[in-house]
Short mmCIF file of C-alpha atoms and ligand atoms in Angstrom, two decimals:
data_model
loop_
_atom_site.label_atom_id
_atom_site.label_comp_id
_atom_site.label_asym_id
_atom_site.label_seq_id
_atom_site.Cartn_x
_atom_site.Cartn_y
_atom_site.Cartn_z
CA MET A 1 -103.81 193.43 104.55
CA ILE A 2 -104.46 194.29 100.94
CA PRO A 3 -105.18 191.28 98.74
CA ALA A 4 -103.04 190.24 95.79
CA ALA A 5 -103.87 192.11 92.59
CA PHE A 6 -106.71 190.82 90.44
CA GLU A 7 -108.88 191.86 87.54
CA TYR A 8 -112.51 192.69 88.06
CA ALA A 9 -115.58 192.28 85.88
CA ALA A 10 -119.23 193.00 86.57
CA PRO A 11 -121.18 191.21 83.83
CA LYS A 12 -124.85 191.93 83.21
CA THR A 13 -125.93 188.43 82.17
CA ILE A 14 -125.34 184.82 83.25
CA ALA A 15 -123.99 184.04 79.77
CA GLU A 16 -121.32 186.75 80.10
CA ALA A 17 -120.37 185.51 83.57
CA LEU A 18 -119.95 181.96 82.24
CA ALA A 19 -117.83 183.18 79.32
CA LEU A 20 -115.56 185.04 81.77
CA LEU A 21 -115.24 181.92 83.95
CA ARG A 22 -114.35 179.80 80.93
CA GLY A 23 -111.87 182.37 79.66
CA LYS A 24 -109.82 182.13 82.82
CA ASP A 25 -109.45 178.33 82.92
CA GLY A 26 -110.47 178.00 86.54
CA GLU A 27 -108.46 181.02 87.71
CA GLY A 28 -111.50 183.27 87.90
CA LYS A 29 -113.77 183.34 90.93
CA ILE A 30 -117.34 184.42 91.38
CA LEU A 31 -117.82 187.35 93.79
CA ALA A 32 -121.26 187.52 95.40
CA GLY A 33 -121.61 189.33 98.74
CA GLY A 34 -117.90 188.96 99.39
CA GLN A 35 -118.48 188.33 103.09
CA SER A 36 -116.45 185.12 103.02
CA LEU A 37 -114.30 185.62 99.93
CA ILE A 38 -113.00 189.13 100.68
CA PRO A 39 -111.74 188.27 104.20
CA MET A 40 -110.06 185.19 102.69
CA MET A 41 -108.41 187.32 100.02
CA ARG A 42 -107.28 189.84 102.61
CA PHE A 43 -105.67 187.04 104.64
CA ARG A 44 -104.23 185.82 101.31
CA LEU A 45 -105.91 182.47 101.75
CA ALA A 46 -107.35 183.04 98.27
CA SER A 47 -105.73 184.91 95.37
CA PRO A 48 -107.97 184.63 92.32
CA SER A 49 -106.69 186.41 89.21
CA LEU A 50 -110.17 187.56 88.21
CA LEU A 51 -113.26 188.37 90.26
CA ILE A 52 -116.57 188.08 88.46
CA ASP A 53 -119.07 190.18 90.40
CA ILE A 54 -122.51 188.61 89.85
CA MET A 55 -124.49 191.10 91.93
CA ARG A 56 -125.35 193.23 88.88
CA ILE A 57 -126.97 190.39 86.95
CA PRO A 58 -130.74 190.99 87.02
CA GLU A 59 -131.55 187.31 86.25
CA LEU A 60 -129.87 186.30 89.51
CA ARG A 61 -132.10 188.56 91.61
CA VAL A 62 -135.05 186.17 91.25
CA PHE A 63 -136.78 185.70 94.59
CA LYS A 64 -140.31 184.36 94.25
CA GLU A 65 -142.62 181.40 94.60
CA GLU A 66 -143.30 179.48 91.41
CA ALA A 67 -144.72 176.04 90.66
CA GLY A 68 -144.40 174.68 94.19
CA TYR A 69 -140.96 176.15 94.86
CA LEU A 70 -139.42 179.23 96.31
CA ARG A 71 -136.66 180.38 93.98
CA ILE A 72 -133.76 182.16 95.68
CA GLY A 73 -131.39 183.62 93.07
CA ALA A 74 -127.65 183.96 93.56
CA ALA A 75 -127.84 187.72 94.14
CA VAL A 76 -130.40 187.46 96.96
CA THR A 77 -128.97 188.53 100.33
CA HIS A 78 -129.64 187.18 103.79
CA ALA A 79 -131.23 190.56 104.61
CA GLN A 80 -133.73 190.26 101.76
CA VAL A 81 -134.82 186.85 103.01
CA GLU A 82 -135.04 188.18 106.56
CA SER A 83 -137.32 191.07 105.63
CA SER A 84 -139.56 189.14 103.24
CA ALA A 85 -143.20 188.64 104.25
CA THR A 86 -143.34 185.46 102.13
CA ILE A 87 -140.55 183.97 104.23
CA ARG A 88 -141.97 185.16 107.53
CA GLU A 89 -145.38 183.73 106.79
CA GLY A 90 -144.67 180.65 104.71
CA TYR A 91 -141.15 179.41 105.49
CA PRO A 92 -140.70 179.30 109.28
CA LEU A 93 -137.57 177.14 108.98
CA LEU A 94 -135.82 179.71 106.78
CA PHE A 95 -137.14 182.60 108.82
CA SER A 96 -135.85 181.20 112.10
CA ALA A 97 -132.45 180.47 110.52
CA VAL A 98 -131.75 183.75 108.74
CA GLY A 99 -131.90 186.03 111.77
CA ILE A 100 -129.11 184.12 113.53
CA ILE A 101 -126.68 183.99 110.62
CA ALA A 102 -123.66 186.22 111.06
CA ASP A 103 -124.66 189.75 112.17
CA PRO A 104 -127.09 192.28 110.66
CA VAL A 105 -124.40 194.23 108.76
CA VAL A 106 -122.91 191.07 107.21
CA ARG A 107 -126.43 189.93 106.33
CA ASN A 108 -126.90 193.09 104.26
CA ARG A 109 -124.30 191.83 101.76
CA GLY A 110 -123.91 188.05 102.12
CA THR A 111 -125.99 185.73 99.94
CA ILE A 112 -127.67 182.38 100.47
CA CYS A 113 -126.09 180.88 97.35
CA GLY A 114 -122.65 182.24 98.34
CA SER A 115 -122.99 180.50 101.70
CA LEU A 116 -123.83 177.21 100.02
CA VAL A 117 -120.89 177.41 97.60
CA HIS A 118 -118.54 178.46 100.40
CA ALA A 119 -119.70 175.25 102.16
CA ASP A 120 -118.37 176.09 105.59
CA PRO A 121 -118.78 173.02 107.84
CA ALA A 122 -120.67 175.30 110.24
CA GLY A 123 -122.68 177.16 107.58
CA ASP A 124 -126.28 177.48 108.71
CA TRP A 125 -127.87 177.47 105.26
CA GLY A 126 -126.50 173.99 104.62
CA ALA A 127 -128.33 172.56 107.64
CA ALA A 128 -131.52 174.55 107.10
CA LEU A 129 -131.84 173.89 103.38
CA LEU A 130 -130.97 170.19 103.67
CA ALA A 131 -133.89 169.86 106.09
CA ALA A 132 -136.05 171.74 103.57
CA ARG A 133 -134.96 169.31 100.79
CA ALA A 134 -133.80 172.19 98.62
CA GLU A 135 -132.06 171.72 95.31
CA ALA A 136 -129.23 173.64 93.70
CA VAL A 137 -129.65 174.97 90.17
CA VAL A 138 -126.25 174.98 88.51
CA VAL A 139 -125.49 176.56 85.14
CA GLY A 140 -122.45 175.91 82.98
CA PRO A 141 -121.36 175.52 79.38
CA GLU A 142 -123.58 172.45 78.98
CA GLY A 143 -126.67 174.21 80.26
CA GLU A 144 -128.48 173.74 83.53
CA ARG A 145 -128.44 170.89 86.01
CA ARG A 146 -130.45 170.48 89.20
CA ILE A 147 -128.74 168.84 92.10
CA PRO A 148 -130.25 167.85 95.46
CA LEU A 149 -128.38 169.75 98.16
CA ASP A 150 -127.16 166.46 99.71
CA GLU A 151 -125.13 165.86 96.58
CA PHE A 152 -124.20 169.50 95.97
CA LEU A 153 -122.39 169.79 99.32
CA ALA A 154 -119.45 167.44 98.88
CA ASP A 155 -116.96 168.07 101.67
CA ALA A 156 -115.52 170.85 103.85
CA PHE A 157 -115.44 174.03 101.71
CA THR A 158 -116.12 171.85 98.65
CA THR A 159 -119.13 171.44 96.39
CA VAL A 160 -119.63 169.55 93.14
CA LEU A 161 -119.50 172.82 91.14
CA LYS A 162 -117.01 172.63 88.30
CA PRO A 163 -114.67 175.60 87.74
CA ASP A 164 -116.72 176.76 84.74
CA GLU A 165 -120.09 176.56 86.49
CA LEU A 166 -122.00 178.80 88.83
CA LEU A 167 -124.88 178.31 91.22
CA SER A 168 -127.70 180.37 89.73
CA GLU A 169 -130.32 179.70 92.38
CA VAL A 170 -131.52 177.41 95.11
CA ARG A 171 -135.06 176.03 95.02
CA VAL A 172 -136.92 175.35 98.24
CA PRO A 173 -140.12 173.25 98.10
CA THR A 174 -143.08 175.31 99.35
CA PRO A 175 -144.26 173.69 102.60
CA GLY A 176 -147.66 172.06 102.22
CA PRO A 177 -150.55 172.07 104.70
CA ARG A 178 -149.85 170.68 108.20
CA SER A 179 -146.16 171.52 107.85
CA GLY A 180 -143.82 173.25 110.21
CA GLY A 181 -140.16 174.13 110.35
CA ASN A 182 -137.65 175.49 112.82
CA TYR A 183 -133.94 176.24 113.12
CA GLN A 184 -131.93 176.05 116.34
CA LYS A 185 -128.35 177.13 116.83
CA ILE A 186 -125.87 177.45 119.64
CA GLU A 187 -123.22 180.11 119.11
CA ARG A 188 -120.60 181.47 121.49
CA LYS A 189 -121.48 185.07 120.67
CA VAL A 190 -123.45 187.06 118.10
CA GLY A 191 -121.97 186.71 114.64
CA ASP A 192 -120.14 183.50 115.38
CA PHE A 193 -120.55 180.34 113.39
CA ALA A 194 -122.51 177.55 115.08
CA THR A 195 -121.13 175.28 117.76
CA ALA A 196 -124.10 173.17 116.75
CA GLY A 197 -126.97 173.91 114.37
CA VAL A 198 -130.12 171.90 113.60
CA GLY A 199 -132.82 172.57 111.00
CA VAL A 200 -136.10 170.68 111.04
CA GLN A 201 -138.91 170.55 108.46
CA ILE A 202 -141.92 168.31 109.16
CA MET A 203 -145.10 167.57 107.27
CA LEU A 204 -147.94 165.72 108.99
CA ASN A 205 -150.72 163.87 107.22
CA ALA A 206 -154.44 164.27 107.96
CA GLN A 207 -154.22 161.64 110.73
CA GLY A 208 -151.51 163.65 112.49
CA THR A 209 -148.63 161.29 111.82
CA VAL A 210 -145.38 162.41 110.24
CA GLU A 211 -145.58 162.18 106.48
CA GLN A 212 -142.19 163.67 105.72
CA ALA A 213 -139.31 164.65 108.00
CA GLY A 214 -136.20 166.62 107.15
CA ILE A 215 -133.42 167.19 109.68
CA GLY A 216 -130.18 168.95 108.75
CA LEU A 217 -127.12 169.37 110.97
CA CYS A 218 -124.18 171.75 110.70
CA ALA A 219 -120.93 171.93 112.67
CA ALA A 220 -121.17 168.18 113.19
CA GLY A 221 -118.39 167.21 110.79
CA PRO A 222 -116.72 168.31 107.57
CA ILE A 223 -119.98 169.29 105.91
CA SER A 224 -123.64 169.85 106.74
CA ARG A 225 -125.61 166.64 106.43
CA ARG A 226 -129.00 165.15 107.05
CA ALA A 227 -129.71 163.14 110.19
CA ALA A 228 -131.17 160.31 108.13
CA ALA A 229 -131.67 157.88 111.03
CA ALA A 230 -133.68 160.45 112.97
CA GLU A 231 -135.74 161.29 109.87
CA ARG A 232 -136.62 157.60 109.45
CA MET A 233 -137.48 157.31 113.13
CA LEU A 234 -140.01 160.14 112.83
CA THR A 235 -141.71 159.02 109.65
CA GLY A 236 -145.11 157.44 110.22
CA LYS A 237 -145.21 158.35 113.94
CA MET A 238 -147.29 160.81 115.96
CA LEU A 239 -145.14 163.77 117.00
CA ASP A 240 -145.48 162.93 120.71
CA ASP A 241 -142.91 163.07 123.49
CA ALA A 242 -141.83 159.48 122.99
CA THR A 243 -141.19 160.02 119.28
CA ILE A 244 -139.28 163.23 119.97
CA ALA A 245 -137.14 161.45 122.57
CA ALA A 246 -136.30 158.70 120.09
CA ALA A 247 -135.54 161.19 117.31
CA GLU A 248 -133.32 163.41 119.47
CA ALA A 249 -131.24 160.39 120.41
CA ALA A 250 -130.96 159.33 116.77
CA ALA A 251 -129.93 162.84 115.63
CA GLN A 252 -126.83 162.88 117.82
CA ALA A 253 -124.69 161.25 115.16
CA ASP A 254 -120.92 161.39 115.62
CA PRO A 255 -119.84 165.00 115.71
CA THR A 256 -116.19 165.85 115.33
CA ALA A 257 -114.58 168.35 117.68
CA ASP A 258 -113.58 171.77 116.32
CA THR A 259 -112.43 175.09 117.78
CA ARG A 260 -115.99 175.80 118.94
CA GLY A 261 -116.55 172.70 121.00
CA PRO A 262 -115.51 169.17 121.95
CA ALA A 263 -117.31 166.17 120.44
CA ASP A 264 -119.19 165.09 123.58
CA TYR A 265 -120.57 168.59 124.15
CA LYS A 266 -121.64 168.93 120.54
CA LYS A 267 -123.24 165.51 120.67
CA ASP A 268 -125.39 166.56 123.58
CA MET A 269 -126.23 169.86 121.91
CA PHE A 270 -127.45 168.12 118.75
CA ARG A 271 -129.78 166.11 120.97
CA VAL A 272 -131.05 169.22 122.80
CA LEU A 273 -131.45 171.33 119.65
CA THR A 274 -133.25 168.58 117.75
CA ALA A 275 -135.75 168.23 120.58
CA ARG A 276 -136.25 172.00 120.79
CA ALA A 277 -136.81 172.27 117.06
CA LEU A 278 -139.26 169.37 117.01
CA ARG A 279 -141.22 170.80 119.95
CA ALA A 280 -141.33 174.21 118.28
CA VAL A 281 -142.68 172.61 115.10
CA ARG A 282 -145.30 170.67 117.05
CA ALA A 283 -146.40 173.81 118.89
CA ALA A 284 -146.68 175.77 115.64
CA VAL A 285 -148.69 173.09 113.87
CA GLU A 286 -151.02 172.73 116.87
CA ALA A 287 -151.45 176.50 117.21
CA SER A 288 -152.48 176.77 113.59
CA GLY A 289 -155.02 173.97 114.01
CA GLY A 290 -152.91 171.81 111.72
CA ARG A 291 -152.91 174.33 108.90
CA THR A 292 -149.36 175.70 109.10
CA MET B 1 -104.78 197.56 86.21
CA SER B 2 -107.10 200.34 87.25
CA TYR B 3 -110.81 200.79 86.76
CA HIS B 4 -112.79 203.94 86.35
CA ILE B 5 -115.58 204.37 88.87
CA GLN B 6 -118.06 207.00 89.84
CA ILE B 7 -119.12 207.13 93.44
CA THR B 8 -121.04 209.72 95.34
CA VAL B 9 -119.69 210.27 98.84
CA ASN B 10 -121.70 212.45 101.21
CA GLY B 11 -123.36 214.11 98.24
CA THR B 12 -120.19 214.81 96.24
CA VAL B 13 -119.73 212.93 92.97
CA ASN B 14 -116.22 211.48 92.57
CA GLU B 15 -114.77 210.14 89.32
CA LEU B 16 -111.80 207.98 90.24
CA ASP B 17 -109.44 205.38 88.84
CA VAL B 18 -108.95 202.59 91.34
CA GLU B 19 -107.21 199.25 91.54
CA PRO B 20 -109.84 196.54 92.10
CA ARG B 21 -108.11 195.34 95.26
CA LEU B 22 -108.62 198.67 97.03
CA PRO B 23 -111.12 198.19 99.87
CA LEU B 24 -113.78 200.88 100.07
CA VAL B 25 -112.61 201.96 103.55
CA TYR B 26 -109.13 202.76 102.19
CA LEU B 27 -110.64 204.78 99.38
CA LEU B 28 -112.63 206.79 101.91
CA ARG B 29 -109.79 207.30 104.36
CA GLU B 30 -106.74 207.58 102.14
CA THR B 31 -107.91 208.71 98.72
CA LEU B 32 -110.68 211.02 99.93
CA GLY B 33 -109.21 211.90 103.33
CA LEU B 34 -112.40 211.01 105.20
CA THR B 35 -110.80 209.53 108.29
CA GLY B 36 -113.98 209.54 110.34
CA THR B 37 -114.61 205.95 109.25
CA HIS B 38 -112.39 203.75 111.40
CA ILE B 39 -110.62 200.48 110.73
CA GLY B 40 -110.72 198.05 113.63
CA CYS B 41 -110.26 194.40 112.71
CA ASP B 42 -110.03 195.01 108.95
CA THR B 43 -111.62 191.57 108.43
CA THR B 44 -115.41 191.89 108.85
CA SER B 45 -115.72 191.22 112.57
CA CYS B 46 -116.03 194.53 114.44
CA GLY B 47 -118.21 196.93 112.45
CA ALA B 48 -116.02 200.00 113.16
CA CYS B 49 -115.82 200.63 109.40
CA THR B 50 -119.60 200.59 108.83
CA VAL B 51 -120.81 203.13 106.25
CA LEU B 52 -124.10 203.41 104.37
CA VAL B 53 -124.10 202.20 100.77
CA ASP B 54 -127.31 203.39 99.13
CA GLY B 55 -128.71 203.71 102.65
CA THR B 56 -127.73 200.22 103.84
CA PRO B 57 -125.06 199.60 106.52
CA VAL B 58 -122.06 197.79 105.06
CA LYS B 59 -118.65 196.90 106.50
CA SER B 60 -116.47 198.99 104.21
CA CYS B 61 -113.40 196.84 104.87
CA THR B 62 -115.27 194.00 103.16
CA MET B 63 -116.34 195.69 99.96
CA PHE B 64 -113.98 196.69 97.19
CA ALA B 65 -114.28 200.27 95.97
CA VAL B 66 -115.01 198.96 92.44
CA GLN B 67 -118.10 197.23 93.78
CA ALA B 68 -119.42 200.63 94.81
CA ASP B 69 -119.34 201.99 91.25
CA GLY B 70 -122.51 204.02 90.76
CA CYS B 71 -123.43 203.89 94.46
CA SER B 72 -124.03 206.62 96.98
CA ILE B 73 -121.97 206.37 100.16
CA GLU B 74 -122.66 208.11 103.41
CA THR B 75 -120.04 208.36 106.15
CA VAL B 76 -120.04 209.85 109.64
CA GLU B 77 -118.80 213.13 108.16
CA ALA B 78 -122.24 213.61 106.61
CA LEU B 79 -124.07 213.69 109.93
CA ALA B 80 -123.33 217.15 111.31
CA HIS B 81 -124.51 220.21 109.40
CA GLY B 82 -122.65 223.50 109.74
CA GLY B 83 -121.33 222.64 113.18
CA GLU B 84 -124.77 221.45 114.33
CA LEU B 85 -124.54 217.82 115.47
CA HIS B 86 -127.03 215.27 114.18
CA PRO B 87 -129.58 214.26 116.85
CA LEU B 88 -127.87 210.86 117.11
CA GLN B 89 -124.50 212.49 117.73
CA LYS B 90 -126.02 214.81 120.32
CA SER B 91 -127.66 211.88 122.07
CA PHE B 92 -124.42 209.89 122.10
CA TRP B 93 -122.83 212.92 123.75
CA GLU B 94 -125.64 213.44 126.28
CA GLU B 95 -125.92 209.77 127.24
CA HIS B 96 -122.16 209.13 127.41
CA ALA B 97 -122.48 206.52 124.71
CA LEU B 98 -118.78 206.59 123.95
CA GLN B 99 -115.50 206.45 125.78
CA CYS B 100 -112.64 206.02 123.32
CA GLY B 101 -114.97 206.67 120.37
CA TYR B 102 -113.44 204.03 118.16
CA CYS B 103 -116.68 202.19 117.45
CA THR B 104 -118.78 205.38 117.35
CA PRO B 105 -118.76 206.21 113.62
CA GLY B 106 -119.92 202.67 112.83
CA MET B 107 -122.52 202.74 115.61
CA LEU B 108 -123.86 206.06 114.33
CA MET B 109 -124.20 204.86 110.75
CA THR B 110 -125.84 201.57 111.75
CA THR B 111 -128.31 203.30 114.03
CA LYS B 112 -129.02 206.05 111.51
CA ALA B 113 -130.14 203.34 109.07
CA LEU B 114 -132.15 201.67 111.82
CA LEU B 115 -134.07 204.87 112.63
CA ALA B 116 -134.70 205.54 108.95
CA ARG B 117 -136.31 202.11 108.64
CA ASN B 118 -137.89 201.93 112.06
CA PRO B 119 -138.35 205.36 113.71
CA LYS B 120 -139.49 203.91 117.05
CA PRO B 121 -137.43 200.79 117.68
CA SER B 122 -137.84 198.81 120.88
CA GLU B 123 -134.83 198.21 123.10
CA ALA B 124 -134.59 194.67 121.71
CA GLU B 125 -134.68 195.97 118.14
CA ILE B 126 -131.89 198.45 118.90
CA ARG B 127 -129.74 195.76 120.51
CA ARG B 128 -130.31 193.48 117.57
CA ALA B 129 -129.49 196.18 115.02
CA ILE B 130 -126.14 197.00 116.65
CA SER B 131 -125.16 193.38 117.23
CA GLY B 132 -122.67 193.58 114.34
CA ASN B 133 -120.96 196.62 115.87
CA ILE B 134 -118.63 195.83 118.71
CA CYS B 135 -117.87 198.36 121.46
CA ARG B 136 -115.12 197.50 123.92
CA CYS B 137 -115.69 200.45 126.27
CA THR B 138 -119.21 201.51 127.09
CA GLY B 139 -121.02 198.25 127.69
CA TYR B 140 -123.81 199.10 125.21
CA GLN B 141 -126.29 200.30 127.85
CA ASN B 142 -125.60 203.95 127.12
CA ILE B 143 -125.54 203.38 123.38
CA VAL B 144 -129.03 201.91 123.59
CA LYS B 145 -130.18 204.89 125.69
CA ALA B 146 -128.66 207.31 123.19
CA VAL B 147 -130.50 205.69 120.29
CA GLN B 148 -133.77 205.80 122.24
CA ARG B 149 -133.20 209.47 123.00
CA ALA B 150 -132.43 210.27 119.38
CA ALA B 151 -135.50 208.33 118.25
CA ALA B 152 -137.67 210.39 120.59
CA GLU B 153 -136.12 213.62 119.39
CA LEU B 154 -136.34 212.71 115.72
CA SER B 155 -140.00 211.80 116.01
CA GLN B 156 -140.74 215.45 116.78
CA PRO B 157 -141.40 217.22 113.47
CA ALA B 158 -138.95 220.11 114.04
CA ALA B 159 -135.97 217.81 114.56
CA ALA B 160 -136.73 215.55 111.66
CA ALA B 161 -135.76 218.26 109.18
CA VAL B 162 -132.23 218.43 110.64
CA ALA B 163 -131.77 214.68 110.33
CA ASP B 164 -130.82 214.28 106.71
C1 LIG C 301 -118.35 187.99 110.85
C2 LIG C 301 -119.02 186.95 110.02
C3 LIG C 301 -119.84 186.02 110.63
C4 LIG C 301 -120.47 185.03 109.89
N1 LIG C 301 -121.30 184.15 110.54
C5 LIG C 301 -121.95 183.21 109.85
C6 LIG C 301 -122.84 182.31 110.51
O1 LIG C 301 -123.06 182.40 111.72
N2 LIG C 301 -123.45 181.35 109.76
C7 LIG C 301 -123.25 181.25 108.42
O2 LIG C 301 -123.83 180.36 107.81
N3 LIG C 301 -122.44 182.10 107.76
C8 LIG C 301 -121.79 183.07 108.45
N4 LIG C 301 -120.94 183.93 107.78
C9 LIG C 301 -120.76 183.78 106.32
C10 LIG C 301 -121.80 184.59 105.57
O3 LIG C 301 -123.05 183.90 105.66
C11 LIG C 301 -121.45 184.79 104.10
O4 LIG C 301 -122.41 185.65 103.58
C12 LIG C 301 -121.44 183.56 103.23
O5 LIG C 301 -120.64 182.54 103.72
C13 LIG C 301 -120.89 183.85 101.85
O6 LIG C 301 -121.80 184.52 101.06
P1 LIG C 301 -121.31 185.69 100.13
O7 LIG C 301 -122.45 186.04 99.26
O8 LIG C 301 -120.72 186.75 100.92
O9 LIG C 301 -120.21 184.92 99.23
P2 LIG C 301 -118.78 185.37 98.74
O10 LIG C 301 -117.92 185.70 99.89
O11 LIG C 301 -118.91 186.38 97.67
O12 LIG C 301 -118.31 184.00 98.07
C14 LIG C 301 -118.01 182.86 98.87
C15 LIG C 301 -117.50 181.74 97.95
O13 LIG C 301 -118.55 181.25 97.12
C16 LIG C 301 -118.27 181.48 95.74
N5 LIG C 301 -119.56 181.88 95.17
C17 LIG C 301 -120.43 182.80 95.70
N6 LIG C 301 -121.58 182.80 95.00
C18 LIG C 301 -121.44 181.89 94.02
C19 LIG C 301 -122.31 181.42 92.98
N7 LIG C 301 -123.56 181.89 92.86
N8 LIG C 301 -121.85 180.47 92.13
C20 LIG C 301 -120.60 179.98 92.27
N9 LIG C 301 -119.74 180.38 93.23
C21 LIG C 301 -120.16 181.31 94.10
C22 LIG C 301 -117.17 182.49 95.70
O14 LIG C 301 -116.36 182.33 94.56
C23 LIG C 301 -116.41 182.17 96.97
O15 LIG C 301 -115.58 181.09 96.78
C24 LIG C 301 -120.28 184.94 108.49
C25 LIG C 301 -119.45 185.87 107.85
C26 LIG C 301 -118.82 186.86 108.59
C27 LIG C 301 -117.95 187.83 107.91
S1 LIG C 302 -112.78 197.08 110.32
FE1 LIG C 302 -114.36 196.40 109.06
S2 LIG C 302 -115.46 195.07 110.33
FE2 LIG C 302 -113.75 195.58 111.57
S1 LIG C 303 -116.35 203.68 122.77
FE1 LIG C 303 -114.50 202.59 122.75
S2 LIG C 303 -114.99 200.91 121.47
FE2 LIG C 303 -116.88 201.84 121.73
#
């Protein structure tokens, strides 16, 4: 299973990478961690004529908090996020998601941005980062554009990226005071994609009612999406058992069956996982005396 | 079209011309004759092909050799020194942590990196670290015991010198 022949380039700057993309008229492909693309090439599901390896571009290694955001550059791996103290302490949603993505060896190479561009219907970063209200920073010949993740993820394995653009980073709003986040996933075995995945990010106001709610689902349909009805249901309410019960029912949506589970099972799992995530968030906010 | 790369494998610097589509594991096994690294699934699922790239465990079936240009690779062949097994290898032997041995090179490399990062891992940490390496024979229990035994041995100053 050797892939079809291709050319390879490892540019040192974003500008060079964009020039290479343009030069190939859509035939070139970005190579990040390769943990999705290389298996696809080996199965000959993809046969790009040029691979543009972006892992040697220093600009894309950005991974820091700045002006109310966490910037995660395109060359940042799952493993870097997993071992970061900033993530462990300040981004519980991301921290609880990253450790259950793929397996530890895959996490050493795979990237967050690569996952988003790959846009697997069961990709965990889609669900987690939709809940976090992250935005995609896209660069192309016309410069930079910022796109809310809801719009960036278009369909199964499809984003709004044009062939001459690349995703340079994803920006995650830094959670404010009285915030909490959590990710829940059901998988058949370690390293499998989700049968159902739910990300939750909540911010309470000083009175203890929900100021802002983000809920993202994956493996529910062609692409990760927000559970907007459940988010609305939470907003303005105390995070008590009655609210959680209403929200879990609203988050069920209409999952489509796939090889990992039938629709009715998934539907029930979205309910269960939403409730678990909301309870975990409530417990964390209470434990921190509302400071999380 | 071939590309010129320089990669260090088990301490030896290699200057090679490779086709970009050559997976690292094929370079190791076929070009360099280092057949200790095994190919199981060949598509990122089993971990049999795990090697260390600049100290980090990587599935070498899912990295092209060109991507390793300038990197230092360590394979299972680097573990024993002059016929003296590495403490991890000895522990795998003592604890019966292998039957067919197919997964073993990958298990050894993954756990070597674990012990370098975390010299006294808990059982849960060991199980988590090897969760990308599938063994179809031993049932993991003995692999976990072997890693614990090696960790204990390596934490004694005399053994630590042998480890690298
Ligand atoms: C065994 C296994 C289990 C897995 N389990 C899970 C799981 O449970 N949950 C999960 O979410 N994921 C899982 N994955 C996928 C993993 O998270 C990958 O790391 C991820 O999907 C792709 O990231 P990458 O950096 O490897 O991208 P690559 O494979 O390099 O690229 C993927 C695609 O994105 C494009 N691309 C990459 N980066 C950019 C960019 N910056 N700009 C434009 N285009 C870009 C590439 O051209 C390609 O089309 C699994 C993978 C494996 C092999
Ligand atoms: S052979 Fe590489 S992961 Fe199975
Ligand atoms: S010993 Fe046979 S697969 Fe692990």
